Coordinates of C-alpha atoms in Angstrom, one line a residue:
X29 CA -13.7 -13.5 12.1
X30 CA -11.5 -10.5 12.1
X31 CA -7.7 -11.0 11.8
X32 CA -4.9 -8.5 11.8
X33 CA -3.2 -9.5 8.6
X34 CA -0.3 -7.2 9.4
X35 CA 0.4 -8.7 12.7
X36 CA -0.3 -12.4 12.0
X37 CA 2.0 -12.7 8.9
X38 CA 1.1 -16.4 8.6
X39 CA 3.2 -16.3 5.4
X40 CA 6.5 -15.5 7.2
X41 CA 9.1 -17.7 5.5
X42 CA 6.4 -19.8 4.0
X43 CA 4.2 -20.4 1.0
X44 CA 0.6 -21.7 1.0
X45 CA -0.5 -25.1 -0.1
X46 CA -3.8 -25.2 1.8
X47 CA -1.5 -25.1 4.9
X48 CA 1.3 -22.6 5.6
X49 CA 4.4 -24.6 4.7
X50 CA 8.0 -23.5 5.7
X51 CA 10.1 -23.1 2.6
X52 CA 13.7 -24.1 2.1
X53 CA 14.4 -20.8 0.3
X54 CA 13.3 -17.4 1.7
X55 CA 13.3 -13.9 0.4
X56 CA 12.7 -10.5 2.0
X57 CA 9.9 -8.3 0.5
X58 CA 10.8 -4.7 0.4
X59 CA 8.6 -1.6 0.6
X60 CA 9.4 0.3 -2.6
X61 CA 8.9 3.8 -0.9
X62 CA 11.3 3.2 2.0
X63 CA 13.4 0.2 1.1
X64 CA 12.5 -1.4 4.5
X65 CA 11.7 -5.0 4.8
X66 CA 7.9 -5.6 4.9
X67 CA 8.0 -9.3 5.4
X68 CA 9.9 -12.5 4.6
X69 CA 8.2 -15.1 2.3
X70 CA 9.0 -18.6 1.1
X71 CA 10.3 -18.9 -2.5
X72 CA 9.2 -22.1 -4.3
X73 CA 11.4 -24.3 -6.4
X74 CA 10.3 -26.2 -9.5
X75 CA 9.9 -29.3 -7.4
X76 CA 7.6 -27.4 -5.0
X77 CA 5.5 -26.3 -7.9
X78 CA 5.2 -29.8 -9.3
X79 CA 4.1 -31.1 -5.9
X80 CA 1.6 -28.4 -5.6
X81 CA 0.1 -29.2 -9.0
X82 CA -0.3 -32.9 -7.9
X83 CA -2.1 -31.8 -4.8
X84 CA -4.3 -29.4 -6.7
X85 CA -5.3 -32.2 -9.1
X86 CA -6.5 -34.4 -6.3
X87 CA -8.4 -31.5 -4.5
X88 CA -10.1 -30.6 -7.8
X89 CA -11.8 -34.0 -8.0
X90 CA -13.4 -33.4 -4.6
X91 CA -14.4 -29.8 -5.5
X92 CA -16.6 -31.1 -8.3
X93 CA -18.7 -32.8 -5.7
X94 CA -19.5 -29.6 -3.7
X95 CA -23.0 -28.3 -4.4
X96 CA -23.2 -24.9 -6.3
X97 CA -24.9 -23.1 -3.4
X98 CA -22.2 -24.2 -1.0
X99 CA -19.6 -22.9 -3.4
X100 CA -21.4 -19.6 -3.7
X101 CA -21.6 -19.2 0.1
X102 CA -17.9 -19.8 0.4
X103 CA -17.1 -16.9 -2.1
X104 CA -19.4 -14.6 -0.2
X105 CA -17.7 -15.5 3.1
X106 CA -14.3 -14.7 1.5
X107 CA -15.7 -11.3 0.3
X108 CA -17.0 -10.7 3.8
X109 CA -13.5 -11.4 5.3
X110 CA -12.0 -8.8 2.9
X111 CA -14.7 -6.3 3.9
X112 CA -14.0 -6.9 7.6
X113 CA -10.3 -6.2 7.1
X114 CA -10.7 -3.5 4.5
X115 CA -8.5 -0.8 5.9
X116 CA -5.7 -3.1 6.9
X117 CA -5.6 -4.9 3.5
X118 CA -5.8 -1.6 1.6
X119 CA -2.8 -0.2 3.5
X120 CA -0.8 -3.3 2.9
X121 CA -1.5 -3.2 -0.8
X122 CA -0.4 0.4 -0.9
X123 CA 2.8 -0.4 1.0
X124 CA 3.8 -3.5 -1.0
X125 CA 3.0 -2.0 -4.4
X126 CA 4.2 1.5 -3.8
X127 CA 0.7 2.8 -4.6
X128 CA -1.2 5.6 -3.0
X129 CA -3.8 4.6 -0.4
X130 CA -6.8 5.2 -2.8
X131 CA -5.1 2.7 -5.2
X132 CA -4.9 0.2 -2.4
X133 CA -8.5 0.8 -1.5
X134 CA -9.5 0.3 -5.2
X135 CA -7.8 -3.1 -5.4
X136 CA -9.5 -4.3 -2.3
X137 CA -12.9 -3.1 -3.5
X138 CA -12.5 -4.8 -6.8
X139 CA -11.4 -8.0 -5.0
X140 CA -14.6 -8.1 -3.1
X141 CA -16.6 -7.5 -6.2
X142 CA -14.8 -10.3 -8.1
X143 CA -15.5 -12.8 -5.3
X144 CA -19.1 -11.8 -5.4
X145 CA -19.2 -12.3 -9.1
X146 CA -17.6 -15.7 -8.7
X147 CA -20.4 -16.6 -6.2
X148 CA -22.9 -15.7 -8.9
X149 CA -21.1 -17.8 -11.5
X150 CA -21.5 -21.0 -9.5
X151 CA -25.3 -20.6 -9.9
X152 CA -25.4 -19.7 -13.6
X153 CA -26.5 -22.1 -16.4
X154 CA -23.4 -23.9 -17.8
X155 CA -24.8 -25.6 -20.9
X156 CA -27.4 -25.6 -23.6
X157 CA -29.7 -28.1 -25.4
X158 CA -28.9 -28.7 -29.1
X159 CA -31.2 -29.7 -31.9
X160 CA -31.0 -33.4 -32.9
X161 CA -32.7 -36.3 -34.5
X162 CA -35.9 -37.7 -32.9
X163 CA -35.5 -40.0 -29.9
X164 CA -32.1 -38.5 -29.0
X165 CA -31.2 -35.8 -26.6
X166 CA -28.2 -33.7 -27.6
X167 CA -26.7 -31.1 -25.3
X168 CA -23.4 -29.2 -24.6
X169 CA -22.1 -28.4 -21.2
X170 CA -19.2 -26.5 -19.8
X171 CA -16.6 -28.6 -18.0
X172 CA -13.7 -27.3 -15.9
X173 CA -10.3 -27.6 -17.4
X174 CA -8.9 -29.1 -14.2
X175 CA -6.0 -27.2 -12.7
X176 CA -5.3 -23.6 -13.8
X177 CA -1.9 -22.0 -13.3
X178 CA -1.9 -18.2 -12.7
X179 CA 1.1 -16.0 -13.0
X180 CA 0.5 -12.4 -12.0
X181 CA 2.6 -9.1 -12.0
X182 CA 3.6 -6.5 -9.5
X183 CA 1.6 -3.4 -10.5
X184 CA -2.0 -4.3 -9.5
X185 CA -1.3 -7.7 -7.9
X186 CA -4.5 -8.3 -6.0
X187 CA -6.8 -7.5 -8.9
X188 CA -4.7 -9.2 -11.6
X189 CA -4.5 -12.4 -9.5
X190 CA -8.0 -12.6 -8.2
X191 CA -9.6 -11.8 -11.6
X192 CA -8.3 -15.2 -12.8
X193 CA -8.3 -17.2 -9.5
X194 CA -11.9 -16.5 -8.5
X195 CA -13.7 -17.4 -11.8
X196 CA -11.4 -20.4 -12.3
X197 CA -12.4 -21.8 -8.9
X198 CA -16.1 -20.9 -9.5
X199 CA -16.1 -22.9 -12.7
X200 CA -14.8 -26.0 -11.0
X201 CA -11.1 -25.8 -11.3
X202 CA -8.2 -25.9 -8.8
X203 CA -5.6 -23.1 -9.0
X204 CA -1.9 -22.9 -8.4
X205 CA -0.7 -19.3 -8.6
X206 CA 2.8 -17.8 -8.8
X207 CA 2.7 -14.1 -7.8
X208 CA 5.5 -11.8 -8.6
X209 CA 8.1 -12.2 -5.8
X210 CA 8.1 -8.4 -5.3
X211 CA 4.4 -8.5 -4.4
X212 CA 3.7 -12.0 -3.1
X213 CA 1.4 -11.0 -0.2
X214 CA -0.9 -8.8 -2.2
X215 CA -0.6 -11.1 -5.2
X216 CA -1.6 -14.2 -3.4
X217 CA -1.3 -14.5 0.4
X218 CA -4.1 -12.0 1.2
X219 CA -6.5 -14.0 -0.9
X220 CA -5.2 -17.2 0.7
X221 CA -6.1 -15.8 4.1
X222 CA -9.6 -14.9 2.9
X223 CA -10.3 -18.2 1.2
X224 CA -8.8 -20.1 4.2
X225 CA -11.1 -18.2 6.6
X226 CA -14.1 -19.0 4.3
X227 CA -13.4 -22.7 4.5
X228 CA -12.0 -23.5 1.0
X229 CA -10.9 -27.2 0.8
X230 CA -7.2 -27.6 1.3
X231 CA -5.1 -27.9 -1.8
X232 CA -7.7 -26.3 -4.1
X233 CA -5.9 -23.0 -4.1
X234 CA -2.1 -22.7 -3.6
X235 CA 0.2 -19.7 -3.6
X236 CA 3.9 -20.3 -4.5
X237 CA 6.0 -17.2 -5.2
X238 CA 9.0 -18.0 -7.2
X239 CA 11.6 -17.1 -9.8
X240 CA 11.7 -18.2 -13.5
X241 CA 12.1 -21.9 -12.7
X242 CA 8.8 -21.9 -10.8
X243 CA 7.0 -20.3 -13.7
X244 CA 8.6 -22.8 -16.1
X245 CA 7.4 -25.6 -13.9
X246 CA 3.9 -24.2 -13.9
X247 CA 3.9 -24.3 -17.7
X248 CA 5.3 -27.8 -17.8
X249 CA 3.4 -29.7 -15.0
X250 CA 1.2 -32.3 -16.6
X251 CA -1.7 -31.5 -14.2
X252 CA -1.9 -27.9 -15.5
X253 CA -4.4 -27.6 -18.3
X254 CA -4.2 -23.9 -18.7
X255 CA -2.0 -20.9 -17.7
X256 CA -3.4 -17.4 -17.2
X257 CA -0.5 -15.0 -17.5
X258 CA -0.5 -11.2 -17.0
X259 CA 2.8 -9.3 -17.5
X260 CA 5.3 -8.0 -20.0
X261 CA 5.2 -9.0 -23.6
X262 CA 8.7 -10.4 -23.5
X263 CA 7.8 -12.7 -20.6
X264 CA 4.5 -13.5 -22.2
X265 CA 6.2 -14.8 -25.3
X266 CA 8.2 -17.3 -23.2
X267 CA 5.1 -18.4 -21.4
X268 CA 3.2 -18.8 -24.7
X269 CA 6.1 -20.8 -26.2
X270 CA 6.3 -23.1 -23.2
X271 CA 2.5 -23.7 -23.1
X272 CA 2.5 -24.3 -26.8
X273 CA 5.2 -27.0 -26.5
X274 CA 3.2 -28.7 -23.8
X275 CA -0.2 -28.3 -25.6
X276 CA -1.7 -26.2 -22.8
X277 CA -4.3 -23.5 -23.2
X278 CA -2.9 -20.1 -22.4
X279 CA -4.3 -16.6 -21.8
X280 CA -1.8 -13.8 -22.3
X281 CA -2.6 -10.3 -21.1
X282 CA 0.5 -8.3 -21.9
X283 CA 1.9 -4.8 -22.4
X284 CA 0.7 -1.8 -24.3
X285 CA 1.5 1.5 -25.8
X286 CA -2.0 3.0 -25.7
X287 CA -2.8 6.3 -27.5
X288 CA -5.1 9.0 -26.2
X289 CA -6.2 11.2 -29.1
X290 CA -7.2 14.8 -28.3
X291 CA -9.1 16.6 -31.1
X292 CA -9.0 20.4 -31.6
X293 CA -12.6 20.9 -30.3
X294 CA -12.0 19.2 -26.9
X295 CA -12.3 21.1 -23.6
X296 CA -8.6 21.5 -22.9
X297 CA -8.8 21.6 -19.1
X298 CA -10.8 18.4 -19.2
X299 CA -8.4 16.9 -21.7
X300 CA -5.4 17.8 -19.5
X301 CA -7.0 16.1 -16.5
X302 CA -7.6 12.9 -18.5
X303 CA -4.1 13.0 -19.8
X304 CA -2.6 13.4 -16.3
X305 CA -4.7 10.5 -14.9
X306 CA -4.1 8.2 -17.8
X307 CA -0.3 8.7 -17.8
X308 CA 0.5 9.3 -14.1
X309 CA -1.8 7.1 -12.1
X310 CA 0.3 4.6 -10.2
X311 CA 3.4 6.2 -11.7
X312 CA 2.4 5.0 -15.1
X313 CA 2.9 1.4 -14.1
X314 CA -0.3 0.2 -15.8
X315 CA -0.5 -1.8 -19.0
X316 CA -3.2 0.4 -20.5
X317 CA -1.6 3.7 -19.4
X318 CA -1.9 6.6 -21.9
X319 CA 1.5 6.0 -23.4
X320 CA 1.1 8.4 -26.3
X321 CA -0.8 11.6 -26.2
X322 CA -1.8 12.4 -29.8
X323 CA -2.8 16.1 -30.0
X324 CA -4.1 18.0 -32.9
X325 CA -1.5 20.5 -34.0
X326 CA -3.6 23.7 -33.5
X327 CA -4.0 23.1 -29.8
X328 CA -0.7 21.4 -29.0
X329 CA 1.0 24.4 -27.4
X330 CA -1.9 25.4 -25.2
X331 CA -2.6 21.8 -24.0
X332 CA 1.1 21.1 -23.4
X333 CA 1.3 24.1 -21.1
X334 CA -1.7 22.8 -19.1
X335 CA -0.2 19.4 -18.7
X336 CA 3.2 20.9 -17.7
X337 CA 1.4 22.9 -15.0
X338 CA -0.2 19.7 -13.6
X339 CA 3.1 17.8 -13.8
X340 CA 4.9 20.5 -11.8
X341 CA 2.3 20.5 -9.0
X342 CA 1.6 16.8 -8.6
X343 CA 3.2 15.8 -5.3
X344 CA 5.5 12.8 -5.3
X345 CA 6.6 10.8 -2.2
X346 CA 5.8 8.0 0.2
X347 CA 2.2 7.1 -0.8
X348 CA 1.3 5.9 2.7
X349 CA 1.6 9.5 3.9
X350 CA -1.7 10.3 2.1
X351 CA -0.3 13.6 0.9
X352 CA 1.0 12.6 -2.5
X353 CA -0.4 11.7 -6.0
X354 CA 2.6 9.6 -7.2
X355 CA 4.6 7.1 -5.2
X356 CA 7.8 5.2 -6.1
X357 CA 8.6 3.0 -9.1
X358 CA 8.7 -0.6 -8.1
X359 CA 12.5 -1.1 -8.2
X360 CA 15.8 0.4 -9.2
X361 CA 15.9 -1.5 -12.5
X362 CA 12.6 0.0 -13.6
X363 CA 13.7 3.5 -12.6
X364 CA 16.8 3.2 -14.7
X365 CA 14.8 2.0 -17.6
X366 CA 12.4 4.9 -17.4
X367 CA 15.2 7.4 -17.1
X368 CA 17.1 5.9 -20.0
X369 CA 14.1 6.1 -22.3
X370 CA 13.6 9.8 -21.4
X371 CA 17.2 10.7 -21.9
X372 CA 17.5 8.8 -25.2
X373 CA 14.4 10.5 -26.5
X374 CA 15.6 13.9 -25.6
X375 CA 18.9 13.1 -27.3
X376 CA 16.9 12.1 -30.4
X377 CA 15.1 15.5 -30.5
X378 CA 12.2 15.3 -28.0
X379 CA 11.8 18.4 -25.8
X380 CA 11.8 17.9 -22.0
X381 CA 9.0 20.2 -20.8
X382 CA 8.9 19.0 -17.2
X383 CA 10.4 16.3 -14.9
X384 CA 13.0 13.9 -16.2
X385 CA 14.5 13.8 -12.7
X386 CA 14.2 11.5 -9.7
X387 CA 15.0 11.4 -6.0
X388 CA 15.7 7.9 -4.9
X389 CA 12.8 5.7 -6.4
X390 CA 10.5 8.7 -6.9
X391 CA 10.4 9.7 -10.6
X392 CA 9.0 13.2 -11.2
X393 CA 6.0 13.5 -13.5
X394 CA 7.6 14.1 -16.8
X395 CA 6.4 15.7 -20.1
X396 CA 8.1 15.2 -23.4
X397 CA 6.9 17.2 -26.5
X398 CA 8.0 16.9 -30.1
X399 CA 8.0 13.1 -29.8
X400 CA 8.3 11.3 -33.2
X401 CA 8.2 7.8 -34.5
X402 CA 11.5 6.1 -34.0
X403 CA 12.1 7.6 -30.6
X404 CA 12.1 5.2 -27.7
X405 CA 9.4 7.2 -25.9
X406 CA 7.2 6.8 -29.0
X407 CA 7.9 3.1 -29.7
X408 CA 8.4 1.5 -26.3
X409 CA 6.2 0.8 -23.3
X410 CA 7.8 3.0 -20.6
X411 CA 5.9 1.9 -17.4
X412 CA 6.7 5.1 -15.8
X413 CA 5.2 8.6 -15.3
X414 CA 5.9 10.1 -18.7
X415 CA 3.6 12.0 -21.0
X416 CA 4.6 11.8 -24.6
X417 CA 3.1 14.5 -26.8
X418 CA 2.8 13.7 -30.5
X419 CA 1.1 16.1 -32.8
X420 CA -1.0 15.4 -35.9
X421 CA -2.8 17.5 -38.5
X422 CA -5.6 15.3 -39.8
X423 CA -7.8 12.5 -38.5
X424 CA -6.2 10.0 -40.9
X425 CA -2.8 11.0 -39.5
X426 CA -4.0 10.5 -36.0
X427 CA -5.3 7.0 -36.8
X428 CA -2.0 6.1 -38.6
X429 CA 0.0 7.3 -35.6
X430 CA -2.1 5.4 -33.1
X431 CA -1.8 2.2 -35.1
X432 CA 1.9 2.6 -35.6
X433 CA 2.8 0.1 -32.9
X434 CA 3.2 -3.6 -32.3
X435 CA 0.7 -3.3 -29.4
X436 CA -3.0 -3.3 -29.4
X437 CA -4.4 -2.9 -25.9
X438 CA -6.3 0.3 -25.4
X439 CA -7.2 3.5 -27.2
X440 CA -9.2 6.6 -26.5
X441 CA -10.5 9.7 -28.2
X442 CA -11.7 13.0 -26.7
X443 CA -13.8 15.4 -28.7
X444 CA -17.0 17.3 -28.5
X445 CA -18.0 15.8 -31.9
X446 CA -19.1 12.3 -30.8
X447 CA -19.6 11.0 -34.3
X448 CA -16.1 12.1 -35.4
X449 CA -14.6 10.6 -32.2
X450 CA -16.4 7.3 -32.8
X451 CA -15.3 7.2 -36.4
X452 CA -11.7 7.6 -35.4
X453 CA -12.1 5.0 -32.6
X454 CA -13.6 2.4 -35.0
X455 CA -10.3 2.4 -36.9
X456 CA -8.0 1.8 -33.9
X457 CA -6.5 -1.7 -33.6
X458 CA -7.2 -2.2 -29.9
X459 CA -9.1 -4.5 -27.6
X460 CA -10.3 -1.7 -25.3
X461 CA -11.7 1.5 -26.7
X462 CA -12.9 4.6 -24.8
X463 CA -14.7 7.6 -26.3
X464 CA -14.4 10.9 -24.3
X465 CA -12.3 9.2 -21.6
X466 CA -8.6 8.2 -21.0
X467 CA -7.2 4.7 -21.5
X468 CA -7.0 3.4 -17.9
X469 CA -10.3 1.8 -17.5
X470 CA -11.5 -1.6 -16.2
X471 CA -14.6 -2.5 -14.4
X472 CA -14.0 -6.3 -13.9
X473 CA -17.3 -7.1 -15.6
X474 CA -16.0 -6.3 -19.1
X475 CA -14.0 -8.6 -21.3
X476 CA -10.4 -7.3 -21.0
X477 CA -7.8 -8.2 -23.6
X478 CA -5.8 -6.8 -26.4
X479 CA -4.4 -7.8 -29.8
X480 CA -1.0 -7.8 -31.4
X481 CA 1.8 -7.8 -28.9
X482 CA -0.7 -7.0 -26.1
X483 CA -2.2 -10.5 -26.0
X484 CA -3.1 -13.6 -27.9
X485 CA -6.7 -12.7 -28.6
X486 CA -8.0 -13.9 -25.3
X487 CA -9.9 -11.8 -22.8
X488 CA -10.5 -12.1 -19.0
X489 CA -13.5 -11.1 -16.9
X490 CA -17.2 -10.7 -17.5
X491 CA -18.7 -12.7 -20.4
X492 CA -15.2 -14.1 -21.3
X493 CA -14.7 -16.1 -18.1
X494 CA -16.8 -19.1 -19.0
X495 CA -15.0 -19.4 -22.3
X496 CA -11.6 -19.1 -20.7
X497 CA -11.7 -21.5 -17.8
X498 CA -13.8 -24.3 -19.2
X499 CA -14.1 -26.5 -22.3
X500 CA -17.2 -27.7 -24.1
X501 CA -18.4 -31.3 -23.8
X502 CA -21.0 -32.5 -26.2
X503 CA -23.3 -35.2 -24.9
X504 CA -26.0 -37.3 -26.7
X505 CA -28.4 -39.7 -25.0
X506 CA -30.7 -42.3 -26.6
X507 CA -33.4 -44.2 -24.7
X508 CA -31.9 -47.4 -26.1
X509 CA -29.1 -48.3 -28.5
X510 CA -30.3 -48.6 -32.2
X511 CA -28.7 -50.5 -35.1
X512 CA -26.7 -48.9 -37.9
X513 CA -26.6 -50.0 -41.6
X514 CA -23.3 -51.7 -41.1

């Protein structure tokens, strides 16, 4: 079944409860590059979310009765739907997120893979036999939590939604998701179309874009057993607090200030390429972006010149044109934040080597050198296309600089001396570590999570998913009841 998702717009003025329901409140969704209206969607109230959670709770009870092979077939059908509509979906992702077309294509490819992995999960063993006394069987099995709430961000909305939704469904849960209202179609409705076409039971997956009150309701609804949140550290703290008060399990995948360390023996052309990709891909709007470039002092001037050359020649503009490397920042508020951090850092002594300007929502690739601890560009997550060059003399100083942060998401080291690079990497307080690579890496089959202000110690994807979306149940069975001493 091939459907034109751009023309049908089933979501127009609506949200998805298993059916497309007209909403009382509506909102225009703007294309970041042009400011034009892409679509109109329904915005859910707290009451809408509470009702959705009740429906999901009922649907989950029936989902438990569906045979594993039937569940697997459904996920494969959803993946096939995405494949059939690949170009159209990728273009929509690019337009709604302000990303270049290859970024949109990447999100769609990963969505297909995650659905296929979910199909595999339905057929995996979900328990184990335990040692016990004679004449008694003892085993532990994975049980679904029940209803999972998913709150996803604007930067990679399709991947960062589906990476929780698909395994949560595969392990027997229902899901109610609240995508960012800036990217509700790619953060939820595109997946709703795919799962609807595949025949997912109604009510099992629901998409309700909304503001803060909708998120608060998701954290408070009694039917919700767990919330999977991806977003800023500030918002994550509030979600964690709300879930804690309501005794709900919570997964927090938050921000970062990830360091890419370049040692003196590195190939500088290769290093410059890694730096540009790690800092500028999707305008730096990535949680594990290379937020600090720690460069050994002896190579700093040469490497800085190479990065400046790249920054000055990376084209910026409407990403759908296919002729640019960087698109727009997501909104005016984010653009003003990025520019303020750059200006404040220059005022504090950083040197502006390139960029630092913008035309409309398009911020030029920027390079700051002489960045020091205490400057905003050193301390804060920027979420914009800014390379921050920090110099160091010794390996110990590099480690200390990298660990001088509240965050702990990703880290990377580039060097021709593999042993030395691994030795430095082993000392970094991060959840994701890359040797001879930059920091923007994720393959959807790896456990992804950070420490410190980057998360609460949880991880998503790969071997982490069974732990995240289920709980253990211990079961013992005797052939017949036996007496006790009392």
